[in-house]
Short mmCIF file of C-alpha atoms in Angstrom, two decimals:
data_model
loop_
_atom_site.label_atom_id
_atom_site.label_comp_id
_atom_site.label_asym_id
_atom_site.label_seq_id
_atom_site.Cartn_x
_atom_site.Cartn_y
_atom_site.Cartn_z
CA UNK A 67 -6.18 -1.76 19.21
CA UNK A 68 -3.66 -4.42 17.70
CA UNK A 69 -6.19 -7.02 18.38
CA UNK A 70 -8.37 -5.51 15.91
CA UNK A 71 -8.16 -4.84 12.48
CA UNK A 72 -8.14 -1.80 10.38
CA UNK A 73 -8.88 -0.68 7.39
CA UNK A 74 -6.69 2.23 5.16
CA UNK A 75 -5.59 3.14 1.96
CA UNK A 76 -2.18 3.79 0.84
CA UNK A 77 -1.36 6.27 -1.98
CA UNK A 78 1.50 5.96 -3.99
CA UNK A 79 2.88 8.03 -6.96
CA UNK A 80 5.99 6.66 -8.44
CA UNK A 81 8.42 6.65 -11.48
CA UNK A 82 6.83 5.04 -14.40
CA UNK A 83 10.68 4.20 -15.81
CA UNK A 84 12.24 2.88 -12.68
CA UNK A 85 13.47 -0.90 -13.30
CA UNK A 86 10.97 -3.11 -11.95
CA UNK A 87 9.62 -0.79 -9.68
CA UNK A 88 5.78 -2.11 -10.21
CA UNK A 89 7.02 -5.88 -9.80
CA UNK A 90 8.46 -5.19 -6.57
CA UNK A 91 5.18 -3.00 -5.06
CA UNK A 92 3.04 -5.90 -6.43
CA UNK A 93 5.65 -8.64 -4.31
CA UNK A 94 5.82 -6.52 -1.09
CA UNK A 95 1.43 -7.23 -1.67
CA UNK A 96 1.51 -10.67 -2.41
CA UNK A 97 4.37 -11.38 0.45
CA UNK A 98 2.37 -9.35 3.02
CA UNK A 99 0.46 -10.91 5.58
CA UNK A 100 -2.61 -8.22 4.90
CA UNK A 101 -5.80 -8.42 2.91
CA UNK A 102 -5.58 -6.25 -0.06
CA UNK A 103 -9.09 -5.19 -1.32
CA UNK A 104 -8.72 -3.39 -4.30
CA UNK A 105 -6.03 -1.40 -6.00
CA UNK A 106 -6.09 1.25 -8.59
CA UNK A 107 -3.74 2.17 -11.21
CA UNK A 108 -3.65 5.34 -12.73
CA UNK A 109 -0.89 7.00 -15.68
CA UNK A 110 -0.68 10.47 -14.39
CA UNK A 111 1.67 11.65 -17.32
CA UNK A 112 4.29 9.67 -19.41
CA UNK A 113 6.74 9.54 -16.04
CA UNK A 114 4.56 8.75 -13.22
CA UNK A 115 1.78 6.39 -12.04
CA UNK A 116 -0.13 7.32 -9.00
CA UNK A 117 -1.64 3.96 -7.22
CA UNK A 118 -4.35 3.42 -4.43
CA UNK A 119 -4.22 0.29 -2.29
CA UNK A 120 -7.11 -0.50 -0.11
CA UNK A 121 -5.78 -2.21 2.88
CA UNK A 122 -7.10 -4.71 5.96
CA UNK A 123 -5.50 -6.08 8.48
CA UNK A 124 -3.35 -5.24 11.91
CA UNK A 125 -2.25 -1.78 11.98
CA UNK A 126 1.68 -2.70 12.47
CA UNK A 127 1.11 -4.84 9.47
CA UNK A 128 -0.33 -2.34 7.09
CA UNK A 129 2.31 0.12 8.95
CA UNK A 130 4.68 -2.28 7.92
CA UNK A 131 3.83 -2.35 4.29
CA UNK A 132 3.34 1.36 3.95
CA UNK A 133 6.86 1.91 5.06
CA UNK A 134 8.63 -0.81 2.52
CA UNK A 135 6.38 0.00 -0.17
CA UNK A 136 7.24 3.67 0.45
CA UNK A 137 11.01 2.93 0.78
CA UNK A 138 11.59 2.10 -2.61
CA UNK A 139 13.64 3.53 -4.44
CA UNK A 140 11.37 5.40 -7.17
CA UNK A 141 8.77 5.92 -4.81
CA UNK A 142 8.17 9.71 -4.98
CA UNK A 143 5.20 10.12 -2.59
CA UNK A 144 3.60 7.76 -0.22
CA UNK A 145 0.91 8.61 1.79
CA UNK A 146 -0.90 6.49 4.37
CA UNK A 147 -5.09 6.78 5.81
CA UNK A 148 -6.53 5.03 8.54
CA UNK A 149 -9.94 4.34 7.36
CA UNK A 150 -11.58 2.40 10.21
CA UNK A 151 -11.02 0.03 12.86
CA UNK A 152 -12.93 -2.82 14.18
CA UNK A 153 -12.83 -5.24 16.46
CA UNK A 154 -12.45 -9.18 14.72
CA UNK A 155 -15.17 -11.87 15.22
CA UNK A 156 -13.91 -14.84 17.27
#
């Protein structure tokens, strides 16, 4: 169904002290060719930040995204849902 467009959520948890760590997640976002609906930020304790990312677009995109995002170094856990898929309007 890469003609259509899905929608999932990525969960992240990550290390609150790692050197720019949150400037790069918030690049690979702005760089990507996705929509991103909403993201949520949460302190889990004084080291780590867990993060929800509400995705739409192709699935090899937001496949694409999950896997850099989930590369980085600091990334502890990364954890990608499929949501739903539909079919786009022409």
């Amino acid at each position: 169904m890469e003609n259509g467009l899905t929608i999932a959520v990525l969960v992240i948890i990550y290390d609150h002290h790692q050197r720019e760590l949150n400037q790069k997640i918030i690049d690979i976002q702005h760089k990507s060719h996705i929509s991103i609906l909403c993201t949520t930020h949460v302190h889990l304790n004084q080291n780590n930040c867990l993060e929800t990312i509400i995705l739409r677009g192709r699935p090899s995109q937001i496949m694409h995204l999950h896997l850099e995002i989930g590369g980085l170094k600091g990334v502890k856990f990364s954890k990608l849902t499929k949501a739903s898929s539909f079919k786009q309007n022409s």
